[in-house]
Amino acid sequence: MKSSNQLNHNLSARIDVIQGDITQQQVDAIVNAANESLLGGGGVDGAIHRAAGKQLLEECRTLGGCSSGEAKITKGYKLPAKWVIHTVGPIWRGGNNGEDDLLRSCYRHSLNLAEKKGIRTIAFPAISTGVYRFPLDRATKIAINEVKQFLRENLSFEQVIFVCFGDDSYRCYFKNVSELVPLRGIKN
Ligand code: APR
């Protein structure tokens, strides 16, 4: 039987935080922080559509949009990633309008969809923390806790990478992963 230490160790090896551009990640799937139309936008959504090429928009047009907290999948086209999972984060409206639950739901639905497709490695941006103005630290804790729970329940899932676009985001993720995922970096 595995001790809780071994479980934590496994968890820490399967969660990574990097600073960079999600469109460059060599993983099975990248997650897009989209809007309900799924027809592109600015921020990470714009970057993913530019890097994937026009075929991504063509496929997105067939999906009929996506509600906040839900997720849909397309191919990755010109991206290194084979798949793009599009999820729609909540717009921050002060915090008492179900924002936390909706954000949790984005991570959970994205990961469940990935699992169903046989995806084993995935990269997430900091959903809702840009244009949608969700407070970064609060969003980061939700992201990490939801991923932890999923990885504990899905032992064959290999890697979740949090891709941070700026220094603030990287520092925030690094601090929270160090606190919430014990034994990070220790190999024994
Ligand atoms: N790689 C990784 N992260 C990125 C990249 C990138 N290339 N570009 C931006 N980001 C980061 C931002 O710095 C932010 O931390 O992604 C995070 C999410 O920011 P947004 O892209 O603004 O997403 P969100 O806050 O969820 O707002 C969604 O923005 O453009 C639209 O169509 C999108 O309307 C939707 C809204």
Short mmCIF file of N, CA, C and O in Angstrom, two decimals, residues 18-79:
data_model
loop_
_atom_site.label_atom_id
_atom_site.label_comp_id
_atom_site.label_asym_id
_atom_site.label_seq_id
_atom_site.Cartn_x
_atom_site.Cartn_y
_atom_site.Cartn_z
N ILE A 18 5.55 26.40 -15.37
CA ILE A 18 6.59 27.01 -16.20
C ILE A 18 6.13 28.41 -16.63
O ILE A 18 4.95 28.72 -16.58
N GLN A 19 7.09 29.21 -17.04
CA GLN A 19 6.76 30.51 -17.60
C GLN A 19 6.95 30.40 -19.10
O GLN A 19 8.00 29.92 -19.55
N GLY A 20 5.96 30.79 -19.88
CA GLY A 20 6.12 30.68 -21.32
C GLY A 20 4.82 30.89 -22.07
O GLY A 20 3.85 31.41 -21.52
N ASP A 21 4.86 30.46 -23.34
CA ASP A 21 3.73 30.63 -24.25
C ASP A 21 3.06 29.26 -24.44
O ASP A 21 3.71 28.32 -24.89
N ILE A 22 1.81 29.16 -24.12
CA ILE A 22 1.14 27.86 -24.16
C ILE A 22 1.10 27.27 -25.57
O ILE A 22 1.09 26.05 -25.74
N THR A 23 1.13 28.12 -26.57
CA THR A 23 1.04 27.61 -27.95
C THR A 23 2.28 26.80 -28.34
O THR A 23 2.25 26.06 -29.32
N GLN A 24 3.36 26.95 -27.59
CA GLN A 24 4.61 26.25 -27.92
C GLN A 24 4.75 24.91 -27.20
O GLN A 24 5.73 24.20 -27.38
N GLN A 25 3.79 24.57 -26.36
CA GLN A 25 3.96 23.40 -25.49
C GLN A 25 3.78 22.08 -26.24
O GLN A 25 2.82 21.91 -26.97
N GLN A 26 4.73 21.18 -25.99
CA GLN A 26 4.70 19.84 -26.60
C GLN A 26 3.97 18.89 -25.65
O GLN A 26 4.60 18.16 -24.90
N VAL A 27 2.66 18.99 -25.68
CA VAL A 27 1.83 18.14 -24.81
C VAL A 27 0.70 17.58 -25.68
O VAL A 27 0.49 18.03 -26.81
N ASP A 28 -0.04 16.62 -25.14
CA ASP A 28 -1.15 16.06 -25.91
C ASP A 28 -2.23 17.12 -26.17
O ASP A 28 -2.80 17.19 -27.25
N ALA A 29 -2.51 17.93 -25.15
CA ALA A 29 -3.56 18.95 -25.29
C ALA A 29 -3.19 20.23 -24.57
O ALA A 29 -2.57 20.19 -23.50
N ILE A 30 -3.59 21.36 -25.17
CA ILE A 30 -3.51 22.63 -24.45
C ILE A 30 -4.94 23.11 -24.22
O ILE A 30 -5.85 22.79 -24.99
N VAL A 31 -5.12 23.87 -23.15
CA VAL A 31 -6.44 24.39 -22.82
C VAL A 31 -6.51 25.86 -23.23
O VAL A 31 -5.56 26.62 -23.02
N ASN A 32 -7.64 26.22 -23.84
CA ASN A 32 -7.87 27.59 -24.25
C ASN A 32 -8.86 28.26 -23.30
O ASN A 32 -9.90 27.70 -22.99
N ALA A 33 -8.53 29.47 -22.86
CA ALA A 33 -9.46 30.28 -22.06
C ALA A 33 -10.31 31.09 -23.04
O ALA A 33 -9.96 32.21 -23.41
N ALA A 34 -11.40 30.49 -23.48
CA ALA A 34 -12.20 31.04 -24.58
C ALA A 34 -13.37 31.87 -24.04
O ALA A 34 -13.51 32.08 -22.83
N ASN A 35 -14.20 32.34 -24.95
CA ASN A 35 -15.48 32.95 -24.54
C ASN A 35 -16.62 32.08 -25.08
O ASN A 35 -16.38 31.12 -25.81
N GLU A 36 -17.86 32.40 -24.72
CA GLU A 36 -18.97 31.49 -25.01
C GLU A 36 -19.20 31.27 -26.50
O GLU A 36 -19.77 30.25 -26.90
N SER A 37 -18.74 32.17 -27.33
CA SER A 37 -18.93 31.98 -28.79
C SER A 37 -17.98 30.93 -29.36
O SER A 37 -18.25 30.33 -30.40
N LEU A 38 -16.87 30.72 -28.70
CA LEU A 38 -15.77 29.86 -29.19
C LEU A 38 -15.23 30.32 -30.55
O LEU A 38 -14.61 29.53 -31.27
N LEU A 39 -15.44 31.59 -30.88
CA LEU A 39 -15.00 32.06 -32.20
C LEU A 39 -13.76 32.94 -32.12
O LEU A 39 -13.49 33.73 -33.02
N GLY A 40 -13.01 32.80 -31.06
CA GLY A 40 -11.74 33.53 -30.94
C GLY A 40 -11.91 34.82 -30.16
O GLY A 40 -13.02 35.23 -29.83
N GLY A 41 -10.78 35.45 -29.86
CA GLY A 41 -10.78 36.69 -29.09
C GLY A 41 -9.36 37.17 -28.92
O GLY A 41 -8.51 36.90 -29.77
N GLY A 42 -9.09 37.84 -27.81
CA GLY A 42 -7.72 38.32 -27.53
C GLY A 42 -7.00 37.35 -26.62
O GLY A 42 -7.36 36.17 -26.54
N GLY A 43 -5.99 37.84 -25.90
CA GLY A 43 -5.27 37.04 -24.90
C GLY A 43 -4.82 35.69 -25.41
O GLY A 43 -4.39 35.54 -26.56
N VAL A 44 -4.96 34.70 -24.56
CA VAL A 44 -4.46 33.36 -24.90
C VAL A 44 -5.31 32.76 -26.04
O VAL A 44 -4.79 32.02 -26.89
N ASP A 45 -6.58 33.11 -26.07
CA ASP A 45 -7.48 32.64 -27.13
C ASP A 45 -6.96 33.09 -28.51
O ASP A 45 -6.83 32.28 -29.45
N GLY A 46 -6.64 34.37 -28.61
CA GLY A 46 -6.11 34.91 -29.87
C GLY A 46 -4.81 34.24 -30.26
O GLY A 46 -4.60 33.88 -31.42
N ALA A 47 -3.94 34.05 -29.27
CA ALA A 47 -2.63 33.43 -29.54
C ALA A 47 -2.81 32.00 -30.06
O ALA A 47 -2.14 31.57 -31.00
N ILE A 48 -3.74 31.26 -29.46
CA ILE A 48 -3.97 29.87 -29.88
C ILE A 48 -4.54 29.83 -31.29
O ILE A 48 -4.08 29.04 -32.14
N HIS A 49 -5.50 30.68 -31.58
CA HIS A 49 -6.08 30.69 -32.94
C HIS A 49 -5.03 31.09 -33.99
O HIS A 49 -4.98 30.50 -35.07
N ARG A 50 -4.20 32.06 -33.66
CA ARG A 50 -3.16 32.47 -34.62
C ARG A 50 -2.20 31.33 -34.88
O ARG A 50 -1.83 31.06 -36.02
N ALA A 51 -1.79 30.64 -33.82
CA ALA A 51 -0.79 29.58 -33.97
C ALA A 51 -1.38 28.32 -34.61
O ALA A 51 -0.68 27.61 -35.34
N ALA A 52 -2.64 28.06 -34.37
CA ALA A 52 -3.25 26.82 -34.91
C ALA A 52 -3.65 26.98 -36.37
O ALA A 52 -3.70 25.99 -37.11
N GLY A 53 -3.94 28.22 -36.78
CA GLY A 53 -4.36 28.46 -38.16
C GLY A 53 -5.87 28.47 -38.32
O GLY A 53 -6.61 28.14 -37.39
N LYS A 54 -6.32 28.82 -39.54
CA LYS A 54 -7.75 29.06 -39.81
C LYS A 54 -8.64 27.84 -39.60
O LYS A 54 -9.83 27.96 -39.34
N GLN A 55 -8.07 26.67 -39.76
CA GLN A 55 -8.89 25.45 -39.60
C GLN A 55 -9.47 25.33 -38.20
O GLN A 55 -10.53 24.75 -38.02
N LEU A 56 -8.76 25.89 -37.23
CA LEU A 56 -9.28 25.82 -35.85
C LEU A 56 -10.60 26.58 -35.75
O LEU A 56 -11.58 26.08 -35.20
N LEU A 57 -10.64 27.77 -36.33
CA LEU A 57 -11.87 28.56 -36.31
C LEU A 57 -12.99 27.83 -37.06
O LEU A 57 -14.14 27.81 -36.61
N GLU A 58 -12.63 27.20 -38.17
CA GLU A 58 -13.65 26.45 -38.94
C GLU A 58 -14.26 25.35 -38.07
O GLU A 58 -15.48 25.18 -38.06
N GLU A 59 -13.43 24.62 -37.35
CA GLU A 59 -13.98 23.56 -36.49
C GLU A 59 -14.79 24.18 -35.34
O GLU A 59 -15.86 23.66 -34.99
N CYS A 60 -14.29 25.27 -34.77
CA CYS A 60 -15.01 25.91 -33.66
C CYS A 60 -16.40 26.36 -34.09
O CYS A 60 -17.34 26.30 -33.30
N ARG A 61 -16.54 26.79 -35.34
CA ARG A 61 -17.85 27.23 -35.84
C ARG A 61 -18.89 26.11 -35.80
O ARG A 61 -20.08 26.37 -35.77
N THR A 62 -18.44 24.86 -35.82
CA THR A 62 -19.38 23.73 -35.83
C THR A 62 -19.82 23.33 -34.42
O THR A 62 -20.67 22.45 -34.26
N LEU A 63 -19.25 23.96 -33.40
CA LEU A 63 -19.47 23.47 -32.03
C LEU A 63 -20.67 24.10 -31.32
O LEU A 63 -21.09 23.61 -30.27
N GLY A 64 -21.19 25.18 -31.88
CA GLY A 64 -22.37 25.81 -31.26
C GLY A 64 -22.08 26.51 -29.95
O GLY A 64 -22.95 26.56 -29.08
N GLY A 65 -20.88 27.01 -29.77
CA GLY A 65 -20.54 27.74 -28.55
C GLY A 65 -20.36 26.84 -27.35
O GLY A 65 -20.38 25.60 -27.47
N CYS A 66 -20.17 27.46 -26.19
CA CYS A 66 -19.88 26.70 -24.97
C CYS A 66 -20.28 27.57 -23.78
O CYS A 66 -19.96 28.76 -23.75
N SER A 67 -20.97 26.97 -22.81
CA SER A 67 -21.38 27.74 -21.63
C SER A 67 -20.20 27.92 -20.67
O SER A 67 -19.27 27.10 -20.66
N SER A 68 -20.30 28.92 -19.84
CA SER A 68 -19.27 29.14 -18.81
C SER A 68 -19.20 27.91 -17.90
O SER A 68 -20.23 27.36 -17.51
N GLY A 69 -17.98 27.48 -17.61
CA GLY A 69 -17.78 26.30 -16.76
C GLY A 69 -17.73 24.99 -17.53
O GLY A 69 -17.39 23.95 -16.96
N GLU A 70 -18.08 25.02 -18.82
CA GLU A 70 -18.06 23.80 -19.64
C GLU A 70 -16.80 23.77 -20.51
O GLU A 70 -16.02 24.72 -20.52
N ALA A 71 -16.62 22.66 -21.25
CA ALA A 71 -15.44 22.54 -22.12
C ALA A 71 -15.79 21.74 -23.37
O ALA A 71 -16.63 20.85 -23.33
N LYS A 72 -15.14 22.10 -24.47
CA LYS A 72 -15.29 21.36 -25.74
C LYS A 72 -13.91 21.15 -26.36
O LYS A 72 -13.00 21.93 -26.11
N ILE A 73 -13.81 20.11 -27.19
CA ILE A 73 -12.49 19.77 -27.72
C ILE A 73 -12.44 19.88 -29.24
O ILE A 73 -13.44 19.61 -29.92
N THR A 74 -11.29 20.34 -29.75
CA THR A 74 -11.03 20.34 -31.19
C THR A 74 -9.63 19.79 -31.43
O THR A 74 -8.86 19.61 -30.47
N LYS A 75 -9.32 19.61 -32.70
CA LYS A 75 -7.93 19.27 -33.04
C LYS A 75 -7.03 20.49 -32.84
O LYS A 75 -7.51 21.62 -32.76
N GLY A 76 -5.72 20.25 -32.85
CA GLY A 76 -4.77 21.35 -32.64
C GLY A 76 -4.21 21.95 -33.92
O GLY A 76 -3.54 22.97 -33.89
N TYR A 77 -4.48 21.29 -35.06
CA TYR A 77 -4.03 21.77 -36.37
C TYR A 77 -2.53 22.10 -36.36
O TYR A 77 -1.74 21.23 -36.12
N LYS A 78 -2.13 23.35 -36.57
CA LYS A 78 -0.68 23.64 -36.71
C LYS A 78 0.07 23.71 -35.38
O LYS A 78 1.27 23.99 -35.35
N LEU A 79 -0.64 23.51 -34.29
CA LEU A 79 0.02 23.56 -32.97
C LEU A 79 0.83 22.28 -32.74
O LEU A 79 0.47 21.22 -33.28
#
